[in-house]
Short mmCIF file of C-alpha atoms in Angstrom, two decimals:
data_model
loop_
_atom_site.label_atom_id
_atom_site.label_comp_id
_atom_site.label_asym_id
_atom_site.label_seq_id
_atom_site.Cartn_x
_atom_site.Cartn_y
_atom_site.Cartn_z
CA UNK A 1 -1.82 6.68 5.57
CA UNK A 2 -5.05 6.67 7.87
CA UNK A 3 -5.65 3.41 9.88
CA UNK A 4 -8.82 1.96 11.80
CA UNK A 5 -8.38 0.19 15.33
CA UNK A 6 -10.74 -0.94 17.55
CA UNK A 7 -9.93 -1.76 21.37
CA UNK A 8 -12.35 -4.73 21.03
CA UNK A 9 -9.40 -6.84 20.11
CA UNK A 10 -8.59 -7.12 23.81
CA UNK A 11 -11.61 -8.94 24.46
CA UNK A 12 -10.57 -12.06 22.38
CA UNK A 13 -7.62 -13.67 24.65
CA UNK A 14 -6.97 -17.32 24.10
CA UNK A 15 -5.25 -19.11 27.13
CA UNK A 16 -4.13 -21.81 25.25
CA UNK A 17 -3.74 -23.84 21.70
CA UNK A 18 -3.06 -27.16 20.66
CA UNK A 19 0.29 -26.98 18.72
CA UNK A 20 2.95 -29.58 18.44
CA UNK A 21 1.06 -31.97 20.93
CA UNK A 22 0.79 -29.84 23.40
CA UNK A 23 -1.90 -27.13 24.87
CA UNK A 24 0.38 -24.09 24.57
CA UNK A 25 -0.12 -20.52 25.51
CA UNK A 26 -1.69 -18.83 22.48
CA UNK A 27 1.08 -16.96 19.92
CA UNK A 28 -2.15 -14.74 19.04
CA UNK A 29 -1.99 -12.40 21.31
CA UNK A 30 -3.73 -9.11 22.48
CA UNK A 31 -0.18 -7.35 22.64
CA UNK A 32 0.56 -8.00 18.76
CA UNK A 33 -1.65 -5.67 18.00
CA UNK A 34 -1.11 -3.03 20.62
CA UNK A 35 2.82 -2.64 19.51
CA UNK A 36 1.45 -2.46 15.97
CA UNK A 37 -0.44 0.49 17.14
CA UNK A 38 1.93 2.07 19.15
CA UNK A 39 4.75 2.28 16.59
CA UNK A 40 1.77 3.52 14.37
CA UNK A 41 1.31 6.48 16.29
CA UNK A 42 5.36 6.84 16.95
CA UNK A 43 5.97 7.03 13.17
CA UNK A 44 3.07 9.45 12.87
CA UNK A 45 2.52 7.70 10.23
CA UNK A 46 -1.14 9.22 9.72
CA UNK A 47 -4.59 9.59 11.66
CA UNK A 48 -6.54 6.70 13.54
CA UNK A 49 -9.59 5.97 13.73
CA UNK A 50 -12.39 4.19 14.97
CA UNK A 51 -14.46 1.84 12.93
CA UNK A 52 -18.09 2.24 11.64
CA UNK A 53 -20.09 -0.25 12.09
CA UNK A 54 -21.63 -1.36 8.81
CA UNK A 55 -23.66 -4.22 10.56
CA UNK A 56 -23.92 -7.94 9.15
CA UNK A 57 -24.61 -7.63 5.81
CA UNK A 58 -21.40 -7.49 4.06
CA UNK A 59 -19.75 -9.80 6.56
CA UNK A 60 -22.78 -12.28 5.09
CA UNK A 61 -21.82 -11.82 1.52
CA UNK A 62 -18.85 -14.24 2.34
CA UNK A 63 -19.77 -16.22 5.58
CA UNK A 64 -22.61 -18.68 5.33
CA UNK A 65 -25.66 -18.04 7.68
CA UNK A 66 -25.24 -21.16 9.85
CA UNK A 67 -21.91 -20.63 10.41
CA UNK A 68 -22.36 -17.18 12.10
CA UNK A 69 -25.05 -18.33 13.92
CA UNK A 70 -22.67 -20.89 15.10
CA UNK A 71 -20.31 -18.99 15.95
CA UNK A 72 -22.03 -15.63 17.73
CA UNK A 73 -23.77 -18.24 19.90
CA UNK A 74 -21.08 -20.85 20.81
CA UNK A 75 -19.69 -19.19 23.73
CA UNK A 76 -23.44 -18.82 25.49
CA UNK A 77 -24.34 -22.48 24.63
CA UNK A 78 -20.99 -23.05 26.40
CA UNK A 79 -22.18 -21.47 29.18
CA UNK A 80 -24.94 -22.84 29.34
CA UNK A 81 -23.38 -26.36 29.43
CA UNK A 82 -21.19 -25.53 31.98
CA UNK A 83 -18.13 -25.55 29.75
CA UNK A 84 -15.02 -24.17 32.12
CA UNK A 85 -11.79 -22.45 30.07
CA UNK A 86 -11.79 -21.48 26.21
CA UNK A 87 -14.08 -23.64 23.92
CA UNK A 88 -11.63 -25.90 21.32
CA UNK A 89 -12.59 -28.55 19.12
CA UNK A 90 -11.49 -32.04 19.47
CA UNK A 91 -13.61 -33.82 16.90
CA UNK A 92 -13.03 -33.30 13.35
CA UNK A 93 -14.97 -34.50 10.12
CA UNK A 94 -12.26 -35.92 8.63
CA UNK A 95 -11.87 -38.45 5.34
CA UNK A 96 -13.14 -41.66 6.76
CA UNK A 97 -16.71 -39.66 8.49
CA UNK A 98 -19.64 -38.08 7.22
CA UNK A 99 -19.99 -34.53 6.39
CA UNK A 100 -22.78 -33.51 8.69
CA UNK A 101 -23.38 -31.19 11.30
CA UNK A 102 -24.65 -32.87 14.60
CA UNK A 103 -27.14 -30.83 16.86
CA UNK A 104 -24.05 -31.30 19.85
CA UNK A 105 -22.19 -27.83 20.46
CA UNK A 106 -18.32 -30.04 20.21
CA UNK A 107 -19.45 -31.77 17.07
CA UNK A 108 -20.94 -27.96 15.21
CA UNK A 109 -17.26 -26.75 16.71
CA UNK A 110 -15.40 -29.78 14.60
CA UNK A 111 -17.56 -29.13 11.24
CA UNK A 112 -16.77 -25.18 11.54
CA UNK A 113 -13.12 -25.43 12.11
CA UNK A 114 -10.03 -27.24 10.69
CA UNK A 115 -7.69 -27.27 13.83
CA UNK A 116 -6.93 -26.29 17.19
CA UNK A 117 -5.59 -22.88 16.96
CA UNK A 118 -9.13 -20.90 17.28
CA UNK A 119 -9.95 -20.84 20.24
CA UNK A 120 -13.73 -19.94 21.14
CA UNK A 121 -14.06 -17.46 24.47
CA UNK A 122 -16.52 -15.12 25.70
CA UNK A 123 -15.48 -11.63 23.35
CA UNK A 124 -13.91 -13.65 20.52
CA UNK A 125 -17.43 -12.84 18.50
CA UNK A 126 -17.23 -9.21 19.47
CA UNK A 127 -13.63 -9.13 18.69
CA UNK A 128 -13.82 -10.53 15.17
CA UNK A 129 -16.90 -8.62 14.41
CA UNK A 130 -14.97 -5.82 15.09
CA UNK A 131 -12.40 -6.61 13.09
CA UNK A 132 -14.89 -7.13 10.03
CA UNK A 133 -16.01 -3.32 10.56
CA UNK A 134 -12.24 -1.89 10.85
CA UNK A 135 -11.38 -3.83 7.52
CA UNK A 136 -14.44 -2.74 6.38
CA UNK A 137 -14.03 0.73 7.12
CA UNK A 138 -10.82 0.75 5.69
CA UNK A 139 -11.88 -0.25 2.43
CA UNK A 140 -14.74 2.52 2.93
CA UNK A 141 -11.72 5.41 2.91
CA UNK A 142 -10.04 3.57 -0.05
CA UNK A 143 -13.67 3.36 -1.76
CA UNK A 144 -14.75 7.53 -1.24
CA UNK A 145 -10.79 7.81 -3.05
CA UNK A 146 -8.29 7.25 -0.94
CA UNK A 147 -5.29 5.75 -2.33
CA UNK A 148 -3.96 3.19 0.60
CA UNK A 149 -5.51 2.61 4.06
CA UNK A 150 -4.66 0.33 6.92
CA UNK A 151 -6.73 -1.89 9.06
CA UNK A 152 -5.03 -2.64 12.25
CA UNK A 153 -7.49 -6.09 12.16
CA UNK A 154 -7.33 -8.49 14.97
CA UNK A 155 -7.86 -11.37 15.30
CA UNK A 156 -6.89 -11.96 11.98
CA UNK A 157 -8.47 -13.45 8.98
CA UNK A 158 -7.13 -15.26 6.23
CA UNK A 159 -7.47 -19.16 7.22
CA UNK A 160 -11.19 -18.42 7.88
CA UNK A 161 -13.52 -19.72 4.92
CA UNK A 162 -16.89 -19.31 4.28
CA UNK A 163 -18.37 -21.85 7.37
CA UNK A 164 -14.54 -22.89 8.82
CA UNK A 165 -12.89 -21.13 11.33
CA UNK A 166 -9.10 -21.92 12.25
CA UNK A 167 -5.04 -20.98 12.30
CA UNK A 168 -6.12 -17.75 14.52
CA UNK A 169 -8.84 -16.68 11.68
CA UNK A 170 -13.00 -16.47 12.47
CA UNK A 171 -14.10 -14.10 10.00
CA UNK A 172 -12.24 -12.71 6.65
CA UNK A 173 -11.58 -9.56 6.55
CA UNK A 174 -9.22 -9.46 3.29
CA UNK A 175 -12.39 -11.47 1.79
CA UNK A 176 -15.30 -9.02 3.15
CA UNK A 177 -13.39 -5.84 2.22
CA UNK A 178 -12.56 -7.69 -1.50
CA UNK A 179 -16.45 -8.24 -1.55
CA UNK A 180 -17.30 -5.05 -0.43
CA UNK A 181 -14.95 -3.14 -3.35
CA UNK A 182 -17.46 -5.45 -5.83
CA UNK A 183 -20.33 -5.15 -4.51
CA UNK A 184 -19.73 -1.20 -4.94
CA UNK A 185 -18.75 -1.37 -8.56
CA UNK A 186 -15.17 -2.18 -8.76
CA UNK A 187 -14.51 -5.26 -11.38
CA UNK A 188 -11.39 -6.85 -10.64
CA UNK A 189 -9.89 -6.95 -7.26
CA UNK A 190 -6.61 -8.71 -6.17
CA UNK A 191 -5.46 -10.22 -3.12
CA UNK A 192 -1.93 -9.80 -2.27
CA UNK A 193 -1.29 -12.13 0.71
CA UNK A 194 2.02 -11.81 2.35
CA UNK A 195 1.60 -13.95 5.36
CA UNK A 196 4.30 -16.71 5.84
CA UNK A 197 1.04 -19.15 5.86
CA UNK A 198 -1.07 -20.00 2.81
CA UNK A 199 -4.09 -17.84 3.38
CA UNK A 200 -6.16 -21.15 2.44
CA UNK A 201 -9.93 -19.58 3.57
CA UNK A 202 -9.03 -16.81 1.05
CA UNK A 203 -8.51 -19.09 -1.69
CA UNK A 204 -11.47 -21.07 -1.29
CA UNK A 205 -13.39 -18.55 -0.84
CA UNK A 206 -12.96 -17.19 -4.41
CA UNK A 207 -11.57 -20.19 -6.36
CA UNK A 208 -14.13 -20.56 -8.63
CA UNK A 209 -14.65 -16.61 -9.10
CA UNK A 210 -12.91 -14.62 -11.84
CA UNK A 211 -13.40 -11.20 -10.36
CA UNK A 212 -11.11 -11.47 -7.98
CA UNK A 213 -7.33 -12.77 -8.27
CA UNK A 214 -5.81 -14.34 -5.43
CA UNK A 215 -1.81 -14.30 -5.09
CA UNK A 216 -0.20 -16.15 -2.22
CA UNK A 217 3.65 -15.83 -1.14
CA UNK A 218 4.17 -18.74 1.35
CA UNK A 219 5.82 -21.30 3.41
CA UNK A 220 5.61 -24.76 1.12
CA UNK A 221 2.48 -26.88 3.09
CA UNK A 222 4.07 -29.88 2.30
CA UNK A 223 5.91 -28.85 5.68
CA UNK A 224 3.99 -26.12 6.62
CA UNK A 225 0.15 -25.33 8.04
CA UNK A 226 -1.89 -25.61 6.90
CA UNK A 227 -0.68 -28.11 4.62
CA UNK A 228 -3.50 -29.20 2.63
CA UNK A 229 -3.87 -26.43 0.83
CA UNK A 230 -1.54 -23.49 -1.06
CA UNK A 231 0.30 -25.38 -3.31
CA UNK A 232 1.52 -24.31 -7.06
CA UNK A 233 -0.30 -26.68 -8.92
CA UNK A 234 -3.89 -24.67 -7.51
CA UNK A 235 -4.74 -22.30 -10.33
CA UNK A 236 -8.50 -22.27 -9.73
CA UNK A 237 -11.44 -23.96 -10.76
CA UNK A 238 -14.24 -22.92 -13.62
CA UNK A 239 -14.60 -19.24 -14.40
CA UNK A 240 -11.90 -18.73 -11.27
CA UNK A 241 -9.14 -21.19 -13.47
CA UNK A 242 -6.32 -18.94 -14.07
CA UNK A 243 -6.77 -16.64 -11.47
CA UNK A 244 -5.48 -18.02 -8.60
CA UNK A 245 -1.78 -18.03 -8.11
CA UNK A 246 0.63 -19.66 -5.18
CA UNK A 247 3.76 -19.58 -4.58
CA UNK A 248 5.18 -21.97 -2.60
CA UNK A 249 8.79 -21.15 -1.20
CA UNK A 250 11.07 -23.79 1.22
CA UNK A 251 11.84 -23.14 4.62
CA UNK A 252 14.95 -20.59 5.54
CA UNK A 253 13.61 -18.36 2.17
CA UNK A 254 15.28 -14.88 2.84
CA UNK A 255 15.04 -11.75 0.85
CA UNK A 256 16.42 -12.25 -2.32
CA UNK A 257 14.08 -15.43 -2.85
CA UNK A 258 11.29 -14.21 -1.56
CA UNK A 259 11.52 -10.97 -3.55
CA UNK A 260 11.63 -12.71 -6.68
CA UNK A 261 8.01 -14.51 -5.79
CA UNK A 262 6.93 -11.19 -5.45
CA UNK A 263 7.71 -9.74 -8.22
CA UNK A 264 6.06 -12.94 -9.81
CA UNK A 265 2.49 -12.15 -8.14
CA UNK A 266 2.91 -8.43 -8.85
CA UNK A 267 2.96 -9.09 -12.05
CA UNK A 268 0.14 -11.32 -12.19
CA UNK A 269 -1.77 -8.77 -10.63
CA UNK A 270 -0.46 -6.36 -13.31
CA UNK A 271 -1.48 -8.17 -16.45
CA UNK A 272 -4.61 -9.13 -14.40
CA UNK A 273 -5.67 -4.83 -14.54
CA UNK A 274 -6.80 -5.13 -10.76
CA UNK A 275 -9.18 -1.59 -9.74
CA UNK A 276 -7.75 -2.30 -6.17
CA UNK A 277 -5.53 -4.58 -4.49
CA UNK A 278 -6.40 -5.92 -0.68
CA UNK A 279 -3.16 -6.95 0.86
CA UNK A 280 -3.34 -9.68 3.41
CA UNK A 281 -0.27 -8.42 5.74
CA UNK A 282 1.44 -11.06 7.67
CA UNK A 283 4.90 -10.19 9.22
CA UNK A 284 5.24 -13.65 10.12
CA UNK A 285 7.71 -13.89 7.53
CA UNK A 286 10.70 -12.00 9.86
CA UNK A 287 13.97 -14.13 10.64
CA UNK A 288 12.59 -14.31 14.15
CA UNK A 289 9.20 -15.47 14.09
CA UNK A 290 8.47 -18.44 16.82
CA UNK A 291 6.49 -20.26 14.75
CA UNK A 292 7.97 -19.18 11.28
CA UNK A 293 10.80 -19.95 8.83
CA UNK A 294 11.68 -17.43 6.78
CA UNK A 295 14.65 -15.03 6.80
CA UNK A 296 13.20 -11.57 6.07
CA UNK A 297 14.94 -8.38 8.26
CA UNK A 298 13.23 -5.66 8.95
CA UNK A 299 14.01 -3.50 6.09
CA UNK A 300 13.13 -5.82 3.92
CA UNK A 301 9.97 -4.73 4.74
CA UNK A 302 10.38 -1.43 3.48
CA UNK A 303 11.12 -2.80 0.01
CA UNK A 304 8.57 -4.74 -0.01
CA UNK A 305 6.08 -2.17 0.98
CA UNK A 306 8.07 0.52 -1.92
CA UNK A 307 7.39 -2.58 -4.87
CA UNK A 308 3.27 -3.13 -3.71
CA UNK A 309 3.18 0.60 -4.48
CA UNK A 310 5.10 0.52 -7.52
CA UNK A 311 1.57 -0.98 -9.07
CA UNK A 312 0.20 2.54 -9.03
CA UNK A 313 -3.09 0.84 -7.46
CA UNK A 314 -5.52 1.79 -4.70
CA UNK A 315 -4.04 -0.56 -2.06
CA UNK A 316 -6.02 -1.23 1.32
CA UNK A 317 -3.89 -3.42 3.90
CA UNK A 318 -5.32 -5.55 6.33
CA UNK A 319 -3.24 -7.06 9.11
CA UNK A 320 -2.54 -10.93 9.71
CA UNK A 321 -0.10 -13.11 11.14
CA UNK A 322 3.03 -12.26 12.50
CA UNK A 323 4.21 -13.65 16.08
CA UNK A 324 7.37 -11.72 17.31
CA UNK A 325 5.53 -9.90 19.52
CA UNK A 326 8.22 -7.45 20.44
CA UNK A 327 9.13 -6.43 16.17
CA UNK A 328 6.29 -6.96 14.41
CA UNK A 329 4.93 -3.26 14.97
CA UNK A 330 8.44 -1.72 13.11
CA UNK A 331 7.98 -4.63 10.97
CA UNK A 332 4.23 -3.89 10.13
CA UNK A 333 4.75 0.11 10.00
CA UNK A 334 8.10 -0.87 7.31
CA UNK A 335 5.65 -2.11 4.62
CA UNK A 336 3.38 0.33 4.94
CA UNK A 337 6.09 3.65 5.29
CA UNK A 338 7.88 1.76 2.51
CA UNK A 339 4.51 2.28 0.07
CA UNK A 340 4.05 5.65 1.01
CA UNK A 341 7.48 6.76 0.52
CA UNK A 342 8.02 5.45 -2.58
#
């Protein structure tokens, strides 16, 4: 399986995030991608290539112009103001406040984010931009006839909506790739999100559309981040009604419970008649992940890959979460090897 990867991910290295009432060292760190890349090479999964540059246009098919302009320019504005350290939001337009875009940098940052887990640093824009190019490059391989490809993206993307960052995510790599498939002639794209945390950004982007089916298996948002999206009764709206499927599972779920949800999600994808599958590949479902509560073990990821392969569809894997850094390479590559060996 061909892998696309960019060293630009190292440019994004946040010092801290707000979690459990404290400013903590970021769980989303460069070593995550480094370990996955090392495992790809050690297992001789296939060639590793640098991404092509498709420019901003395919990203702008998903993200608003105003959001992209803000994100691209935020660090420079922060420096002009004499800012020290990472740029983090501290005010959000909550339910009783007006949803308007202030002129102030911090007001805009609050408007365009939903949590304190997406710090902006000097290299964040370039890292996120390059991650999107990694996804688009792997997408192009499948568009040109490959059966599968792996986009080793960092930072991840599935929490980012069209004009919203959060949950370590800035640009939605899976959504950008899905839209590229559609723009190049595919009629039906399925996105399967197997990350522990619900892909709220991806759901929001496609919630009123029928050309992308979204299926997500994740921790119950009644108890888990992102809390405010990912419930089983969210089935889509308008033209998108019946094309959104969430499988929230309780804390402590192991492979037997998780795989039953995977079976249901795969059946939805098969019934939909998808032309291609985009997998938001999070491996924070692992039993030793420091911020997640499922109990999958490393061999389970081989079985996950085999079940996805049984769909018989061209499949693009896009890296999302996974924070047990020492095991992330084994678990991510196990999915890919299970898929390849099925």
